[in-house]
Amino acid sequence: MKIESLFSVFALSSLVSAIPTSLDSRALPLVQSNLLRRVLLRSNLLAKSKILEGFAYATPERNRVFGGPGHNATVNYIYDQIAALGDYYDVEFQPFVELYTAGNATLKVEGVDQKAGLFTYSPSGKFTEPLILVANNGCVAADYPATLTGNIALISRGTCEFGLKSALAGAAGAVAAVIYDNIDEPSLAGTLGAAVRPEGPLIPTAGITLANGTALKDQLSGNRTVTADINVISIRENRTTYNVIAQTKGGDPNNVLVLTAHTDSVDAGPGINDNGSGTVGILEVAIQLAKYSVNNAIRFVWVSAEEFGLLGSTYYVASLSDAERAKIRLELNFDMIASPNYKYGIYDGDGDAFGLAGAPGSAQAEKLFQDYFTNDAGLKWVPDEFSGRSDYGPFLDVGIPAGGLFTGAEGIKTAEEQALFGGQAGVAYDRNYHQAGDNVANLNLEAFIQNDKAIAHAVATYGRSFESLPPRTPTRMLRREREVVGGKTRSGRFDRYFLEQ
């Protein structure tokens, strides 16, 4: 099976080299962490990243958004790289259909352009009406005043997802909604998460910065009438897209390590850190792993449509029976592992840093990475919140333990983190996050190779034994509302995962 794509423009080259193509994996030496790490090279990570960038720049849109030609080329490339390894992996495409939306949004207030961002799944609409301030964070119907009818809602970001805010504003009679940021970043865009909400009708929705939103809020506090012109143009179409799944033929298929990384970008650019870095990182480990045998099966899952709300990982987890889910001992997710102003973030599996623990086994995954960075790599690290902001979320939702690494997105590096990792305090970890500038030049190759070696260490460790993990227990995760920013969901302060026995 082959997806029609631009892949023929690019040669396979020699990136898959010195790998047996038809060798019984049992005849191979058992994987060892130091040996697997040793064969990972910056040059290979960079070369593969350039190929993904080329797929994006060969299209008029200059991106790799799901279902588009740049993304189709990406998933074909992954499939072909794995298939070239011969009999080591079983590899397949997993097709699914999701609603794609794109477009643009403009907002002017008394003639001043507010530099608005678009929320995917927003309906189109053009209105000139007064702004009405919504109380608190707009997460319950009581926050929306009766005066909203026929007007435009001004809502703060935070606590609940964007789609809920739009739906509640629509239920209150607003004709459009403007959501302003709660952190200082250059722009605000994201997704409403779905085309339909039970709480009310979605309405044309745009995002603006914290500074612009605060200024509008201040104007409204004096009981002034502030009139806004909003114009949202949204395109919606169903698209077929593909996850790529590759599992070792060797190793115990009833005890599986799953690694995930999303393959799609946002509309704005090629997405080479977000998440070409994770895509390439686990691909390079998968290629080099084929030189070794494993005791436990290793499954690499490259998921699509993360940027539209974790759609590929959600579809993948939903496709698994209870029996198949029970075979997964641990899931490790890698999303943005080469941020230019990086931190070495390890997901807080035991919840001691953020009060948000994963299923049993998540704490042990966290400790494995902590011990590796401290003892093997000699590097500092910081805990990162299990907020459900990437593709580990659907696994946690069904009680599968998870872990992973993250070098930061739009968040701001602290002075303490500068002391640990260098870079610039007071600046975003990735100032090109969800922007056209997220290309190969945006990558920090030192962070990239160090994180990839950490991935290899985890694969080698769990490929040999799961003895450090507790037995799987029949638990499931219940998740409270999350704010969705692109595919990256942001928890509110009181958002938590809860375990049910």
PDB file of N, CA, C and O in Angstrom, residues 219-267:
ATOM      1  N   GLN A 219     -10.601  48.884  28.809  1.00  0.00           N
ATOM      2  CA  GLN A 219     -11.550  49.807  28.177  1.00  0.00           C
ATOM      3  C   GLN A 219     -12.986  49.492  28.588  1.00  0.00           C
ATOM      4  O   GLN A 219     -13.785  50.388  28.854  1.00  0.00           O
ATOM      5  N   LEU A 220     -13.296  48.213  28.650  1.00  0.00           N
ATOM      6  CA  LEU A 220     -14.658  47.816  29.000  1.00  0.00           C
ATOM      7  C   LEU A 220     -14.970  48.052  30.470  1.00  0.00           C
ATOM      8  O   LEU A 220     -16.142  48.206  30.846  1.00  0.00           O
ATOM      9  N   SER A 221     -13.938  48.106  31.316  1.00  0.00           N
ATOM     10  CA  SER A 221     -14.185  48.273  32.751  1.00  0.00           C
ATOM     11  C   SER A 221     -14.777  49.645  33.072  1.00  0.00           C
ATOM     12  O   SER A 221     -15.372  49.846  34.126  1.00  0.00           O
ATOM     13  N   GLY A 222     -14.634  50.620  32.184  1.00  0.00           N
ATOM     14  CA  GLY A 222     -15.219  51.938  32.398  1.00  0.00           C
ATOM     15  C   GLY A 222     -16.606  52.081  31.816  1.00  0.00           C
ATOM     16  O   GLY A 222     -17.085  53.201  31.600  1.00  0.00           O
ATOM     17  N   ASN A 223     -17.270  50.946  31.545  1.00  0.00           N
ATOM     18  CA  ASN A 223     -18.627  50.918  30.980  1.00  0.00           C
ATOM     19  C   ASN A 223     -18.703  51.591  29.616  1.00  0.00           C
ATOM     20  O   ASN A 223     -19.755  52.067  29.208  1.00  0.00           O
ATOM     21  N   ARG A 224     -17.559  51.631  28.938  1.00  0.00           N
ATOM     22  CA  ARG A 224     -17.556  52.135  27.561  1.00  0.00           C
ATOM     23  C   ARG A 224     -18.151  51.106  26.616  1.00  0.00           C
ATOM     24  O   ARG A 224     -18.072  49.898  26.867  1.00  0.00           O
ATOM     25  N   THR A 225     -18.725  51.578  25.525  1.00  0.00           N
ATOM     26  CA  THR A 225     -19.107  50.682  24.439  1.00  0.00           C
ATOM     27  C   THR A 225     -17.923  50.588  23.491  1.00  0.00           C
ATOM     28  O   THR A 225     -17.480  51.599  22.934  1.00  0.00           O
ATOM     29  N   VAL A 226     -17.393  49.375  23.357  1.00  0.00           N
ATOM     30  CA  VAL A 226     -16.234  49.139  22.498  1.00  0.00           C
ATOM     31  C   VAL A 226     -16.683  48.213  21.368  1.00  0.00           C
ATOM     32  O   VAL A 226     -17.059  47.061  21.615  1.00  0.00           O
ATOM     33  N   THR A 227     -16.659  48.713  20.160  1.00  0.00           N
ATOM     34  CA  THR A 227     -17.169  47.958  19.015  1.00  0.00           C
ATOM     35  C   THR A 227     -16.027  47.255  18.283  1.00  0.00           C
ATOM     36  O   THR A 227     -14.960  47.847  18.059  1.00  0.00           O
ATOM     37  N   ALA A 228     -16.249  46.003  17.948  1.00  0.00           N
ATOM     38  CA  ALA A 228     -15.232  45.192  17.270  1.00  0.00           C
ATOM     39  C   ALA A 228     -15.755  44.721  15.919  1.00  0.00           C
ATOM     40  O   ALA A 228     -16.956  44.472  15.748  1.00  0.00           O
ATOM     41  N   ASP A 229     -14.840  44.607  14.977  1.00  0.00           N
ATOM     42  CA  ASP A 229     -15.120  44.018  13.658  1.00  0.00           C
ATOM     43  C   ASP A 229     -14.372  42.697  13.581  1.00  0.00           C
ATOM     44  O   ASP A 229     -13.137  42.682  13.572  1.00  0.00           O
ATOM     45  N   ILE A 230     -15.100  41.599  13.536  1.00  0.00           N
ATOM     46  CA  ILE A 230     -14.478  40.277  13.467  1.00  0.00           C
ATOM     47  C   ILE A 230     -14.880  39.596  12.165  1.00  0.00           C
ATOM     48  O   ILE A 230     -16.033  39.690  11.719  1.00  0.00           O
ATOM     49  N   ASN A 231     -13.900  38.944  11.541  1.00  0.00           N
ATOM     50  CA  ASN A 231     -14.159  38.220  10.302  1.00  0.00           C
ATOM     51  C   ASN A 231     -13.383  36.903  10.346  1.00  0.00           C
ATOM     52  O   ASN A 231     -12.149  36.899  10.368  1.00  0.00           O
ATOM     53  N   VAL A 232     -14.114  35.806  10.434  1.00  0.00           N
ATOM     54  CA  VAL A 232     -13.508  34.478  10.457  1.00  0.00           C
ATOM     55  C   VAL A 232     -13.898  33.748   9.180  1.00  0.00           C
ATOM     56  O   VAL A 232     -15.085  33.623   8.860  1.00  0.00           O
ATOM     57  N   ILE A 233     -12.888  33.315   8.439  1.00  0.00           N
ATOM     58  CA  ILE A 233     -13.102  32.539   7.218  1.00  0.00           C
ATOM     59  C   ILE A 233     -12.542  31.145   7.458  1.00  0.00           C
ATOM     60  O   ILE A 233     -11.343  30.978   7.689  1.00  0.00           O
ATOM     61  N   SER A 234     -13.400  30.159   7.448  1.00  0.00           N
ATOM     62  CA  SER A 234     -13.006  28.798   7.804  1.00  0.00           C
ATOM     63  C   SER A 234     -13.360  27.830   6.679  1.00  0.00           C
ATOM     64  O   SER A 234     -14.456  27.880   6.117  1.00  0.00           O
ATOM     65  N   ILE A 235     -12.412  26.967   6.362  1.00  0.00           N
ATOM     66  CA  ILE A 235     -12.602  25.914   5.361  1.00  0.00           C
ATOM     67  C   ILE A 235     -12.678  24.588   6.095  1.00  0.00           C
ATOM     68  O   ILE A 235     -11.831  24.296   6.954  1.00  0.00           O
ATOM     69  N   ARG A 236     -13.659  23.770   5.767  1.00  0.00           N
ATOM     70  CA  ARG A 236     -13.809  22.469   6.418  1.00  0.00           C
ATOM     71  C   ARG A 236     -13.925  21.384   5.361  1.00  0.00           C
ATOM     72  O   ARG A 236     -14.685  21.519   4.410  1.00  0.00           O
ATOM     73  N   GLU A 237     -13.165  20.283   5.563  1.00  0.00           N
ATOM     74  CA  GLU A 237     -13.280  19.139   4.655  1.00  0.00           C
ATOM     75  C   GLU A 237     -12.817  17.883   5.371  1.00  0.00           C
ATOM     76  O   GLU A 237     -11.893  17.924   6.195  1.00  0.00           O
ATOM     77  N   ASN A 238     -13.451  16.772   5.076  1.00  0.00           N
ATOM     78  CA  ASN A 238     -13.008  15.498   5.613  1.00  0.00           C
ATOM     79  C   ASN A 238     -11.764  15.038   4.865  1.00  0.00           C
ATOM     80  O   ASN A 238     -11.698  15.120   3.633  1.00  0.00           O
ATOM     81  N   ARG A 239     -10.773  14.570   5.620  1.00  0.00           N
ATOM     82  CA  ARG A 239      -9.531  14.083   5.026  1.00  0.00           C
ATOM     83  C   ARG A 239      -9.200  12.702   5.578  1.00  0.00           C
ATOM     84  O   ARG A 239      -9.338  12.454   6.771  1.00  0.00           O
ATOM     85  N   THR A 240      -8.735  11.841   4.688  1.00  0.00           N
ATOM     86  CA  THR A 240      -8.180  10.564   5.123  1.00  0.00           C
ATOM     87  C   THR A 240      -6.709  10.761   5.455  1.00  0.00           C
ATOM     88  O   THR A 240      -5.964  11.363   4.684  1.00  0.00           O
ATOM     89  N   THR A 241      -6.312  10.288   6.610  1.00  0.00           N
ATOM     90  CA  THR A 241      -4.913  10.379   7.021  1.00  0.00           C
ATOM     91  C   THR A 241      -4.496   9.056   7.633  1.00  0.00           C
ATOM     92  O   THR A 241      -5.310   8.126   7.739  1.00  0.00           O
ATOM     93  N   TYR A 242      -3.231   8.949   8.050  1.00  0.00           N
ATOM     94  CA  TYR A 242      -2.677   7.639   8.381  1.00  0.00           C
ATOM     95  C   TYR A 242      -1.755   7.705   9.593  1.00  0.00           C
ATOM     96  O   TYR A 242      -0.864   8.568   9.669  1.00  0.00           O
ATOM     97  N   ASN A 243      -1.968   6.778  10.525  1.00  0.00           N
ATOM     98  CA  ASN A 243      -0.937   6.425  11.487  1.00  0.00           C
ATOM     99  C   ASN A 243      -0.030   5.378  10.842  1.00  0.00           C
ATOM    100  O   ASN A 243      -0.465   4.617   9.968  1.00  0.00           O
ATOM    101  N   VAL A 244       1.220   5.317  11.275  1.00  0.00           N
ATOM    102  CA  VAL A 244       2.144   4.264  10.841  1.00  0.00           C
ATOM    103  C   VAL A 244       2.541   3.471  12.075  1.00  0.00           C
ATOM    104  O   VAL A 244       2.988   4.044  13.069  1.00  0.00           O
ATOM    105  N   ILE A 245       2.363   2.153  12.008  1.00  0.00           N
ATOM    106  CA  ILE A 245       2.617   1.279  13.152  1.00  0.00           C
ATOM    107  C   ILE A 245       3.644   0.236  12.755  1.00  0.00           C
ATOM    108  O   ILE A 245       3.476  -0.462  11.749  1.00  0.00           O
ATOM    109  N   ALA A 246       4.722   0.141  13.526  1.00  0.00           N
ATOM    110  CA  ALA A 246       5.763  -0.862  13.264  1.00  0.00           C
ATOM    111  C   ALA A 246       6.094  -1.577  14.566  1.00  0.00           C
ATOM    112  O   ALA A 246       6.415  -0.934  15.566  1.00  0.00           O
ATOM    113  N   GLN A 247       5.994  -2.900  14.558  1.00  0.00           N
ATOM    114  CA  GLN A 247       6.319  -3.686  15.751  1.00  0.00           C
ATOM    115  C   GLN A 247       7.366  -4.724  15.415  1.00  0.00           C
ATOM    116  O   GLN A 247       7.323  -5.363  14.356  1.00  0.00           O
ATOM    117  N   THR A 248       8.320  -4.901  16.327  1.00  0.00           N
ATOM    118  CA  THR A 248       9.339  -5.931  16.127  1.00  0.00           C
ATOM    119  C   THR A 248       8.681  -7.305  16.016  1.00  0.00           C
ATOM    120  O   THR A 248       7.744  -7.615  16.746  1.00  0.00           O
ATOM    121  N   LYS A 249       9.197  -8.112  15.106  1.00  0.00           N
ATOM    122  CA  LYS A 249       8.707  -9.485  15.019  1.00  0.00           C
ATOM    123  C   LYS A 249       9.246 -10.326  16.172  1.00  0.00           C
ATOM    124  O   LYS A 249       8.630 -11.315  16.568  1.00  0.00           O
ATOM    125  N   GLY A 250      10.397  -9.932  16.678  1.00  0.00           N
ATOM    126  CA  GLY A 250      10.958 -10.598  17.830  1.00  0.00           C
ATOM    127  C   GLY A 250      10.464  -9.974  19.126  1.00  0.00           C
ATOM    128  O   GLY A 250       9.893  -8.887  19.137  1.00  0.00           O
ATOM    129  N   GLY A 251      10.708 -10.670  20.238  1.00  0.00           N
ATOM    130  CA  GLY A 251      10.271 -10.170  21.532  1.00  0.00           C
ATOM    131  C   GLY A 251       8.878 -10.649  21.877  1.00  0.00           C
ATOM    132  O   GLY A 251       8.072 -10.979  21.001  1.00  0.00           O
ATOM    133  N   ASP A 252       8.580 -10.664  23.152  1.00  0.00           N
ATOM    134  CA  ASP A 252       7.304 -11.161  23.658  1.00  0.00           C
ATOM    135  C   ASP A 252       6.171 -10.226  23.232  1.00  0.00           C
ATOM    136  O   ASP A 252       6.109  -9.078  23.695  1.00  0.00           O
ATOM    137  N   PRO A 253       5.249 -10.672  22.373  1.00  0.00           N
ATOM    138  CA  PRO A 253       4.163  -9.803  21.921  1.00  0.00           C
ATOM    139  C   PRO A 253       3.106  -9.542  22.981  1.00  0.00           C
ATOM    140  O   PRO A 253       2.217  -8.714  22.768  1.00  0.00           O
ATOM    141  N   ASN A 254       3.202 -10.227  24.110  1.00  0.00           N
ATOM    142  CA  ASN A 254       2.269  -9.983  25.212  1.00  0.00           C
ATOM    143  C   ASN A 254       2.818  -8.983  26.233  1.00  0.00           C
ATOM    144  O   ASN A 254       2.131  -8.672  27.210  1.00  0.00           O
ATOM    145  N   ASN A 255       4.025  -8.526  25.992  1.00  0.00           N
ATOM    146  CA  ASN A 255       4.647  -7.502  26.829  1.00  0.00           C
ATOM    147  C   ASN A 255       5.315  -6.499  25.900  1.00  0.00           C
ATOM    148  O   ASN A 255       6.411  -6.749  25.385  1.00  0.00           O
ATOM    149  N   VAL A 256       4.635  -5.367  25.687  1.00  0.00           N
ATOM    150  CA  VAL A 256       5.007  -4.449  24.602  1.00  0.00           C
ATOM    151  C   VAL A 256       5.346  -3.067  25.156  1.00  0.00           C
ATOM    152  O   VAL A 256       4.625  -2.535  26.009  1.00  0.00           O
ATOM    153  N   LEU A 257       6.446  -2.514  24.653  1.00  0.00           N
ATOM    154  CA  LEU A 257       6.751  -1.100  24.861  1.00  0.00           C
ATOM    155  C   LEU A 257       6.290  -0.347  23.634  1.00  0.00           C
ATOM    156  O   LEU A 257       6.647  -0.698  22.509  1.00  0.00           O
ATOM    157  N   VAL A 258       5.474   0.698  23.830  1.00  0.00           N
ATOM    158  CA  VAL A 258       4.983   1.531  22.730  1.00  0.00           C
ATOM    159  C   VAL A 258       5.670   2.891  22.795  1.00  0.00           C
ATOM    160  O   VAL A 258       5.728   3.519  23.859  1.00  0.00           O
ATOM    161  N   LEU A 259       6.209   3.337  21.668  1.00  0.00           N
ATOM    162  CA  LEU A 259       6.748   4.686  21.536  1.00  0.00           C
ATOM    163  C   LEU A 259       5.908   5.452  20.538  1.00  0.00           C
ATOM    164  O   LEU A 259       5.574   4.926  19.458  1.00  0.00           O
ATOM    165  N   THR A 260       5.543   6.693  20.865  1.00  0.00           N
ATOM    166  CA  THR A 260       4.715   7.499  19.975  1.00  0.00           C
ATOM    167  C   THR A 260       5.380   8.836  19.679  1.00  0.00           C
ATOM    168  O   THR A 260       6.117   9.391  20.501  1.00  0.00           O
ATOM    169  N   ALA A 261       5.087   9.335  18.485  1.00  0.00           N
ATOM    170  CA  ALA A 261       5.463  10.692  18.087  1.00  0.00           C
ATOM    171  C   ALA A 261       4.493  11.107  16.989  1.00  0.00           C
ATOM    172  O   ALA A 261       4.137  10.287  16.136  1.00  0.00           O
ATOM    173  N   HIS A 262       4.058  12.354  17.011  1.00  0.00           N
ATOM    174  CA  HIS A 262       3.116  12.774  15.958  1.00  0.00           C
ATOM    175  C   HIS A 262       3.867  13.298  14.750  1.00  0.00           C
ATOM    176  O   HIS A 262       4.935  13.908  14.862  1.00  0.00           O
ATOM    177  N   THR A 263       3.271  13.060  13.589  1.00  0.00           N
ATOM    178  CA  THR A 263       3.937  13.312  12.313  1.00  0.00           C
ATOM    179  C   THR A 263       3.465  14.574  11.608  1.00  0.00           C
ATOM    180  O   THR A 263       4.042  14.954  10.585  1.00  0.00           O
ATOM    181  N   ASP A 264       2.431  15.227  12.109  1.00  0.00           N
ATOM    182  CA  ASP A 264       1.846  16.371  11.403  1.00  0.00           C
ATOM    183  C   ASP A 264       2.344  17.682  11.978  1.00  0.00           C
ATOM    184  O   ASP A 264       2.779  17.766  13.122  1.00  0.00           O
ATOM    185  N   SER A 265       2.239  18.725  11.151  1.00  0.00           N
ATOM    186  CA  SER A 265       2.552  20.089  11.579  1.00  0.00           C
ATOM    187  C   SER A 265       1.272  20.904  11.637  1.00  0.00           C
ATOM    188  O   SER A 265       0.202  20.450  11.217  1.00  0.00           O
ATOM    189  N   VAL A 266       1.377  22.119  12.120  1.00  0.00           N
ATOM    190  CA  VAL A 266       0.283  23.077  11.980  1.00  0.00           C
ATOM    191  C   VAL A 266       0.347  23.684  10.579  1.00  0.00           C
ATOM    192  O   VAL A 266       1.300  23.471   9.827  1.00  0.00           O
ATOM    193  N   ASP A 267      -0.669  24.478  10.232  1.00  0.00           N
ATOM    194  CA  ASP A 267      -0.717  25.101   8.912  1.00  0.00           C
ATOM    195  C   ASP A 267       0.402  26.105   8.686  1.00  0.00           C
ATOM    196  O   ASP A 267       0.820  26.340   7.551  1.00  0.00           O
TER     197      ASP A 267
END
